[in-house]
Amino acid sequence: MPKKLLTIEDLRFAAKKRIPKLAFDYLSGGAGEEKNIYRNRASFDNILLCPEYIISLPDREQKVKIFDHIYNGPIGISPMGLANLIWPKADTILAKAAKKRNIPYILSAVGTSSIEEIADIAPNNTWFQLYVPQEEHICFELILRAKQSGIKVLVVTVDVPYPSKRLRDWRNDFSLPFKIKPSLIFDVLSKPQWLTGTLKNGTPRFKNLIPYMKDAFKGKSLSAAQILQASPNLDKALLKRIRDEWDGPLVVKGILSPKTALVAESCGVDGIIISNHGGRQLNSAPSSIEALPYILEVLQPKTKTFIDSGIRGGEDVIKAFAMGAHYTFSGRSFMFGVGALGPLGGEHVLDIFADEIDRILAQIGCPDINVLDQKFIWPPIK
Ligand SMILES: Cc1cc2nc3c(=O)[nH]c(=O)nc-3n(C[C@H](O)[C@H](O)[C@H](O)COP(=O)(O)O)c2cc1C
C-alpha cells in the first residue's frame, strides 16, 4: 500500500491535486449548502462500536451473498455519471477492478461508457442503473439493451424527479461541451495527466444515451443528458411496468423514507438502496444511516436493504452491517482512488476497505461480516 495513501481521505487529497477544479467540484459537491454531505459523515462518526476481547478469532470472513452471487467483499461501486470526465477511462478502470476483485459495479445510465462495453469487461459484476426519462420508450429500450448485454441486476434511481441546485457547478459554469474561457484553460493546463488522458481518449460522451439525444453534439451535451436523467413521471404504475419487464433482481435506489420503501416493495422490487445520492439531491435530507432503522422496521426481511452515501472506510461498512444493512456501496471513495492513482485506484480503494474491515472485525470480536448486528454497536445491549 503506498505509504501516504492509507485512507480514503488521503486519496481525496491526492486526487484533488490531479483533477481540474471544475471536475473535482462536480465530483465532491452536493445540493444547496451541502449540509447533507456533512450530515452523512457526522452520522457515521456518531455511531460507536463495542470492543470485545478474549475470543478466539483466527480468521474473519468478508464474503457476502446477494441475489445468488457470492461477492468477495461487502462494498460495491455506486453509479456515477460522467465518470470519464472526472478521470479518463474511469468507467473501465472501475469495471475491471470490480471484475478482478469480484464486487458489484453499477454502471450509470448517464455513464460515459456503454452498457455493452462495460458488460463485456465485467459480465458477472456489472449492474445497470436506469433513470426513467419522460420519453418512456427510452427507458424500455435501455432495459432491453441491459437484458441483451447479459446484465443481471437492474437498479432504478428514483431520487431525481428534477435536477437539484448544485451551487458549485452553477458557480463554475459547468456545462458540456465546455464553455471555453481563460479560467478553464488555466484549470486544465495545470492538471497535465488529466489533460493528456482526456486528449487521448476524447471528450467524454453519454454513451448510453447517444441514440436518444437530439443535440447537435452527438452525446456530449450536459443539458440534453439532464433532460434524460430527470424522472418526473415515475410513479407506482410505471415502476410496476418496469418490474414486469425485468426478469432478474430489481433494486430501487434513492430511498430515505419508510413510505417510499413500502411503495417500492409493493411493486415487487427485490431490494432497495437507501441513499441520498451522496448529498447531491436534497440539502435537508436525513443521512442514509439515520434512515436505515426506520426503513428496516417496515420492510419484509426478504427485501434486500443496501446503503450508500458517506461511506469512507471499513468502520462505516461495519456500522452499516451492524445496523442491519445487507450490503454497502460508495461512489466518491472509488473515484478519489481513480483520481489519485489512475488504473490502480479502484483496487487500491478495495484494499483499504478490506484491510480496515478485517482489523475492525478483530477488535469487536466478530468472525464474519454477515453476523454483525446491534450487539456490536455501543452502548452494549443488556
Ligand atoms: C460524480 C457523481 C455522479 C453520480 N451520478 C449518479 C448517477 O448517474 N446515478 C445515480 O443513481 N447516482 C449517481 N450518483 C450518486 C451515487 O450513485 C451514490 O449514491 C453516491 O455517490 C454515494 O455517496 P458517496 O459518494 O458519499 O459514497 C453520483 C454521485 C457522484 C459523486
Coordinates of C-alpha atoms and ligand atoms in Angstrom, one line a residue:
M1 CA 0.0 0.0 0.0
P2 CA 1.6 3.4 -1.0
K3 CA 2.8 4.9 2.3
K4 CA 1.0 8.2 2.0
L5 CA -2.3 6.8 0.6
L6 CA -3.6 4.9 3.6
T7 CA -7.1 6.2 3.8
I8 CA -9.9 7.4 1.5
E9 CA -9.2 11.0 2.8
D10 CA -5.6 10.6 1.7
L11 CA -6.9 9.6 -1.8
R12 CA -9.3 12.5 -1.9
F13 CA -6.4 14.9 -1.1
A14 CA -4.2 13.3 -3.8
A15 CA -7.0 13.3 -6.4
K16 CA -7.7 17.0 -5.8
K17 CA -4.2 17.8 -7.0
R18 CA -4.6 15.9 -10.3
I19 CA -8.2 16.6 -11.3
P20 CA -9.2 20.0 -12.7
K21 CA -11.2 22.1 -10.2
L22 CA -14.3 22.1 -12.5
A23 CA -14.4 18.2 -12.5
F24 CA -13.4 17.9 -8.8
D25 CA -16.1 20.2 -7.7
Y26 CA -18.6 18.2 -9.8
L27 CA -17.4 15.0 -8.0
S28 CA -17.3 16.4 -4.5
G29 CA -20.2 18.8 -4.5
G30 CA -23.8 18.4 -3.4
A31 CA -27.1 20.2 -3.3
G32 CA -27.5 23.6 -1.8
E33 CA -25.3 24.4 1.1
E34 CA -24.1 20.8 1.2
K35 CA -25.3 20.2 4.7
N36 CA -26.4 16.7 3.7
I37 CA -22.9 15.7 2.7
Y38 CA -21.7 16.8 6.2
R39 CA -24.6 15.0 7.8
N40 CA -23.7 11.8 6.1
R41 CA -20.3 11.8 7.7
A42 CA -21.4 13.1 11.1
S43 CA -24.0 10.4 11.4
F44 CA -21.4 7.6 10.8
D45 CA -19.0 9.3 13.2
N46 CA -21.6 9.5 15.9
I47 CA -22.1 5.7 15.9
L48 CA -19.7 3.8 18.2
L49 CA -18.7 0.2 18.0
C50 CA -18.4 -2.1 21.0
P51 CA -14.9 -3.6 21.6
E52 CA -14.9 -7.3 22.6
Y53 CA -11.9 -9.4 23.5
I54 CA -10.9 -12.9 24.9
I55 CA -12.5 -14.5 21.9
S56 CA -10.6 -16.9 19.5
L57 CA -10.7 -15.3 16.1
P58 CA -8.1 -16.7 13.7
D59 CA -10.0 -15.6 10.6
R60 CA -12.6 -13.1 9.7
E61 CA -15.0 -13.6 6.8
Q62 CA -15.9 -10.7 4.4
K63 CA -17.7 -12.6 1.6
V64 CA -21.4 -11.6 1.2
K65 CA -24.0 -13.3 -0.9
I66 CA -26.6 -11.2 -2.7
F67 CA -29.1 -12.4 -5.3
D68 CA -27.3 -15.8 -5.6
H69 CA -23.9 -14.3 -6.2
I70 CA -21.2 -14.5 -3.6
Y71 CA -19.1 -11.3 -3.7
N72 CA -15.6 -11.2 -2.2
G73 CA -16.3 -8.1 -0.2
P74 CA -19.1 -6.1 1.4
I75 CA -18.7 -2.9 -0.6
G76 CA -19.5 -2.2 -4.2
I77 CA -19.3 0.8 -6.5
S78 CA -22.2 3.2 -6.8
P79 CA -23.2 4.5 -10.2
M80 CA -21.5 7.8 -11.2
G81 CA -22.5 9.7 -14.3
L82 CA -19.7 11.4 -16.3
A83 CA -17.1 9.3 -14.7
N84 CA -14.7 9.7 -17.6
L85 CA -14.8 13.4 -17.2
I86 CA -13.5 13.1 -13.7
W87 CA -10.7 10.8 -14.8
P88 CA -10.0 9.4 -18.3
K89 CA -11.3 5.8 -18.6
A90 CA -12.7 5.8 -15.0
D91 CA -15.7 3.7 -16.0
T92 CA -13.5 0.9 -17.4
I93 CA -10.9 1.2 -14.6
L94 CA -13.7 0.6 -12.1
A95 CA -15.4 -2.2 -14.1
K96 CA -12.0 -4.0 -14.3
A97 CA -11.4 -3.6 -10.6
A98 CA -14.9 -4.9 -9.9
K99 CA -14.3 -8.0 -12.0
K100 CA -10.9 -8.7 -10.6
R101 CA -12.0 -8.4 -7.0
N102 CA -15.5 -9.8 -7.6
I103 CA -17.6 -7.0 -6.2
P104 CA -20.6 -5.2 -7.9
Y105 CA -20.1 -2.2 -10.2
I106 CA -23.2 -0.2 -11.0
L107 CA -22.9 1.5 -14.4
S108 CA -24.8 4.7 -14.6
A109 CA -27.4 5.4 -17.4
V110 CA -25.5 8.7 -17.8
G111 CA -22.2 6.9 -17.7
T112 CA -19.5 7.6 -20.2
S113 CA -19.1 4.0 -21.3
S114 CA -21.9 2.0 -22.8
I115 CA -23.8 -0.9 -21.2
E116 CA -22.5 -3.2 -23.9
E117 CA -18.8 -2.1 -23.3
I118 CA -19.0 -2.5 -19.5
A119 CA -20.9 -5.8 -19.6
D120 CA -18.2 -7.1 -21.8
I121 CA -15.5 -6.1 -19.4
A122 CA -17.2 -7.4 -16.2
P123 CA -20.1 -9.7 -17.3
N124 CA -20.8 -11.1 -13.8
N125 CA -20.2 -8.0 -11.8
T126 CA -22.0 -5.2 -13.7
W127 CA -25.4 -4.0 -12.5
F128 CA -27.1 -1.3 -14.7
Q129 CA -28.6 1.9 -13.2
L130 CA -31.6 3.4 -15.0
Y131 CA -33.1 6.8 -14.9
V132 CA -36.7 7.0 -16.2
P133 CA -36.9 9.7 -18.7
Q134 CA -40.1 11.4 -19.7
E135 CA -40.0 9.7 -23.0
E136 CA -40.8 6.2 -21.7
H137 CA -39.7 4.3 -24.8
I138 CA -36.1 5.3 -23.9
C139 CA -36.4 3.6 -20.5
F140 CA -37.7 0.4 -22.0
E141 CA -35.1 0.4 -24.8
L142 CA -32.3 0.8 -22.2
I143 CA -33.9 -2.1 -20.2
L144 CA -33.8 -4.2 -23.4
R145 CA -30.2 -3.3 -24.0
A146 CA -29.3 -4.3 -20.5
K147 CA -31.0 -7.6 -20.9
Q148 CA -29.4 -8.3 -24.2
S149 CA -26.0 -7.5 -22.7
G150 CA -26.5 -10.1 -20.0
I151 CA -26.8 -7.7 -17.1
K152 CA -28.4 -9.5 -14.1
V153 CA -29.3 -6.7 -11.7
L154 CA -31.3 -3.6 -12.7
V155 CA -31.2 -0.5 -10.4
V156 CA -33.8 2.2 -10.9
T157 CA -32.8 5.5 -9.4
V158 CA -35.8 7.4 -8.1
D159 CA -34.4 10.5 -6.4
V160 CA -34.0 12.8 -9.4
P161 CA -37.5 13.9 -10.2
Y162 CA -35.9 17.2 -11.2
P163 CA -32.2 18.4 -11.3
S164 CA -31.1 19.7 -7.9
K165 CA -29.4 23.0 -7.3
R166 CA -25.7 22.2 -7.2
L167 CA -24.1 25.5 -6.4
R168 CA -20.5 24.6 -7.2
D169 CA -21.4 23.5 -10.7
W170 CA -23.5 26.7 -11.2
R171 CA -20.7 28.9 -10.0
N172 CA -18.2 27.1 -12.2
D173 CA -20.5 27.4 -15.2
F174 CA -20.2 23.7 -15.5
S175 CA -21.6 22.5 -18.8
L176 CA -20.8 20.2 -21.8
P177 CA -19.4 21.0 -24.3
F178 CA -17.1 23.0 -22.0
K179 CA -17.6 26.8 -22.1
I180 CA -14.1 27.8 -23.1
K181 CA -12.8 30.7 -21.0
P182 CA -9.4 31.6 -19.6
S183 CA -10.0 30.2 -16.1
L184 CA -10.9 26.8 -17.6
I185 CA -7.9 26.8 -19.8
F186 CA -5.7 27.6 -16.8
D187 CA -7.5 24.9 -14.8
V188 CA -7.0 22.0 -17.3
L189 CA -3.4 23.1 -18.2
S190 CA -2.4 22.8 -14.5
K191 CA -3.5 19.1 -14.4
P192 CA -1.3 17.6 -17.1
Q193 CA -2.0 13.9 -16.5
W194 CA -5.8 14.5 -16.7
L195 CA -5.3 16.7 -19.8
T196 CA -3.1 14.1 -21.7
G197 CA -5.5 11.3 -20.9
T198 CA -8.5 13.3 -21.9
L199 CA -6.9 14.4 -25.2
K200 CA -6.0 10.8 -25.9
N201 CA -9.4 9.4 -25.1
G202 CA -11.5 12.2 -26.5
T203 CA -14.2 14.3 -24.8
P204 CA -16.4 12.1 -22.6
R205 CA -19.8 11.3 -24.1
F206 CA -23.0 10.0 -22.6
K207 CA -22.5 6.7 -24.5
N208 CA -25.8 5.0 -23.4
L209 CA -27.8 8.0 -24.5
I210 CA -26.3 8.9 -27.8
P211 CA -29.1 7.2 -29.8
Y212 CA -31.8 9.3 -27.9
M213 CA -30.1 12.7 -27.9
K214 CA -31.4 15.2 -30.3
D215 CA -28.5 17.5 -29.6
A216 CA -26.0 18.6 -32.2
F217 CA -23.0 17.4 -30.2
K218 CA -23.5 13.7 -30.6
G219 CA -23.9 12.7 -26.9
K220 CA -21.7 15.4 -25.5
S221 CA -24.4 17.8 -24.2
L222 CA -24.9 18.0 -20.4
S223 CA -28.2 19.8 -20.7
A224 CA -29.5 17.1 -23.1
A225 CA -28.4 14.4 -20.6
Q226 CA -30.0 16.2 -17.7
I227 CA -33.4 16.1 -19.5
L228 CA -33.0 12.4 -20.0
Q229 CA -31.8 11.9 -16.4
A230 CA -34.8 13.6 -14.6
S231 CA -37.7 11.2 -13.9
P232 CA -40.7 13.4 -13.5
N233 CA -43.3 10.8 -14.5
L234 CA -42.0 7.9 -12.4
D235 CA -44.9 6.6 -10.3
K236 CA -46.1 3.3 -8.9
A237 CA -47.7 2.2 -12.1
L238 CA -44.5 2.8 -14.1
L239 CA -42.3 1.1 -11.6
K240 CA -44.7 -1.9 -11.8
R241 CA -44.3 -1.9 -15.6
I242 CA -40.5 -1.9 -15.2
R243 CA -40.9 -4.8 -12.7
D244 CA -42.9 -6.7 -15.3
E245 CA -40.3 -6.0 -18.0
W246 CA -37.3 -7.1 -16.0
D247 CA -36.9 -10.8 -15.1
G248 CA -33.9 -10.5 -12.8
P249 CA -33.3 -8.8 -9.5
L250 CA -34.7 -5.3 -9.4
V251 CA -33.4 -2.7 -7.0
V252 CA -34.7 0.8 -6.3
K253 CA -32.0 3.4 -5.4
G254 CA -32.5 6.7 -3.6
I255 CA -34.9 5.8 -0.9
L256 CA -34.8 7.5 2.5
S257 CA -38.4 7.3 3.8
P258 CA -40.3 4.2 5.1
K259 CA -43.3 5.3 3.0
T260 CA -41.4 5.3 -0.3
A261 CA -39.7 2.0 0.7
L262 CA -43.1 0.4 1.1
V263 CA -44.3 1.7 -2.2
A264 CA -41.2 0.1 -3.9
E265 CA -41.7 -3.1 -2.0
S266 CA -45.4 -3.3 -3.1
C267 CA -44.2 -3.0 -6.7
G268 CA -42.3 -6.2 -6.2
V269 CA -38.7 -5.0 -6.1
D270 CA -36.1 -7.3 -4.7
G271 CA -34.0 -4.7 -3.0
I272 CA -33.5 -1.0 -2.2
I273 CA -30.5 1.2 -1.9
I274 CA -31.0 3.7 1.0
S275 CA -29.2 6.7 -0.5
N276 CA -29.3 10.4 -0.6
H277 CA -27.3 10.4 -3.8
G278 CA -24.2 11.4 -1.7
G279 CA -25.9 14.6 -0.6
R280 CA -26.5 15.7 -4.1
Q281 CA -30.3 16.0 -4.2
L282 CA -31.9 17.5 -1.0
N283 CA -29.8 19.7 1.3
S284 CA -32.1 19.0 4.3
A285 CA -32.5 15.2 3.8
P286 CA -31.5 12.8 6.5
S287 CA -28.3 10.8 6.2
S288 CA -28.8 7.3 4.9
I289 CA -27.6 5.6 8.1
E290 CA -30.2 7.7 10.1
A291 CA -32.9 6.5 7.7
L292 CA -31.9 2.8 7.8
P293 CA -33.6 1.7 11.1
Y294 CA -36.9 3.4 10.1
I295 CA -36.9 1.6 6.8
L296 CA -35.9 -1.8 8.2
E297 CA -38.7 -1.6 10.6
V298 CA -41.3 -1.6 7.8
L299 CA -39.8 -3.8 5.1
Q300 CA -40.2 -7.6 4.9
P301 CA -36.9 -9.4 5.7
K302 CA -36.8 -10.8 2.2
T303 CA -36.3 -7.3 0.7
K304 CA -32.6 -6.7 0.5
T305 CA -31.6 -3.4 2.0
F306 CA -28.4 -1.8 0.8
I307 CA -27.0 1.6 1.7
D308 CA -24.6 4.3 0.3
S309 CA -23.8 7.9 1.0
G310 CA -20.9 9.0 3.1
I311 CA -19.2 5.6 3.5
R312 CA -15.5 6.4 3.6
G313 CA -13.8 3.4 5.3
G314 CA -14.1 0.0 6.9
E315 CA -15.6 1.3 10.1
D316 CA -18.6 2.8 8.2
V317 CA -19.2 -0.6 6.4
I318 CA -19.2 -2.4 9.7
K319 CA -21.5 0.1 11.3
A320 CA -24.0 -0.2 8.3
F321 CA -24.0 -4.0 8.5
A322 CA -24.4 -3.9 12.3
M323 CA -27.4 -1.6 11.9
G324 CA -28.9 -4.2 9.6
A325 CA -27.8 -3.3 6.0
H326 CA -27.3 -6.3 3.7
Y327 CA -24.6 -4.6 1.6
T328 CA -22.9 -1.2 1.2
F329 CA -21.8 0.9 -1.7
S330 CA -19.7 4.0 -2.2
G331 CA -19.3 6.5 -5.1
R332 CA -16.8 9.1 -4.3
S333 CA -14.4 6.8 -2.4
F334 CA -13.7 4.9 -5.6
M335 CA -13.5 8.0 -7.8
F336 CA -11.0 9.6 -5.3
G337 CA -8.9 6.4 -5.8
V338 CA -9.0 6.6 -9.5
G339 CA -8.2 10.3 -9.5
A340 CA -5.2 9.7 -7.2
L341 CA -3.8 6.5 -8.8
G342 CA -5.4 6.1 -12.2
P343 CA -5.7 2.4 -13.3
L344 CA -4.6 1.2 -9.8
G345 CA -7.1 3.3 -8.0
G346 CA -10.2 1.1 -7.8
E347 CA -8.3 -1.9 -6.4
H348 CA -6.4 0.3 -4.0
V349 CA -9.7 1.5 -2.5
L350 CA -10.8 -2.1 -2.2
D351 CA -7.5 -2.9 -0.4
I352 CA -8.1 -0.1 2.1
F353 CA -11.7 -1.2 2.8
A354 CA -10.7 -4.9 3.1
D355 CA -7.8 -4.2 5.4
E356 CA -9.7 -1.9 7.7
I357 CA -12.7 -4.2 7.8
D358 CA -10.5 -7.1 8.8
R359 CA -8.8 -5.2 11.6
I360 CA -12.1 -3.8 13.0
L361 CA -13.8 -7.2 12.9
A362 CA -10.9 -8.4 15.1
Q363 CA -11.4 -5.5 17.5
I364 CA -15.1 -6.1 18.0
G365 CA -14.8 -9.9 18.3
C366 CA -16.7 -10.7 15.1
P367 CA -15.8 -13.7 12.9
D368 CA -18.0 -12.9 9.9
I369 CA -19.4 -9.7 8.5
N370 CA -22.7 -11.5 7.9
V371 CA -23.3 -12.0 11.6
L372 CA -22.9 -8.3 12.6
D373 CA -25.9 -6.9 14.4
Q374 CA -26.9 -4.3 17.0
K375 CA -24.9 -6.2 19.7
F376 CA -21.7 -4.8 18.1
I377 CA -22.9 -1.2 18.5
W378 CA -22.1 0.8 21.7
P379 CA -23.7 1.0 24.2
P380 CA -23.9 -2.7 25.0
I381 CA -27.3 -4.4 25.0
K382 CA -28.1 -5.9 28.4
Ligands
LIG1 C1 -19.9 12.3 -9.5 C2 -21.2 11.6 -9.1 C3 -22.1 11.2 -10.1 C4 -23.2 10.5 -9.7 N1 -24.0 10.0 -10.7 C5 -25.1 9.2 -10.4 C6 -25.8 8.6 -11.4 O1 -25.6 8.7 -12.6 N2 -26.8 7.8 -11.0 C7 -27.1 7.5 -9.7 O2 -28.1 6.8 -9.3 N3 -26.4 8.1 -8.7 C8 -25.4 8.9 -9.0 N4 -24.6 9.4 -8.1 C9 -24.8 9.1 -6.7 C10 -24.0 7.8 -6.3 O3 -24.5 6.7 -7.0 C11 -24.1 7.5 -4.8 O4 -25.4 7.4 -4.4 C12 -23.3 8.4 -4.0 O5 -22.1 8.8 -4.6 C13 -23.0 7.8 -2.7 O6 -22.4 8.7 -1.8 P1 -20.8 8.8 -1.6 O7 -20.2 9.4 -2.8 O8 -20.7 9.7 -0.4 O9 -20.2 7.4 -1.4 C14 -23.5 10.2 -8.4 C15 -22.5 10.6 -7.4 C16 -21.4 11.3 -7.8 C17 -20.4 11.7 -6.7

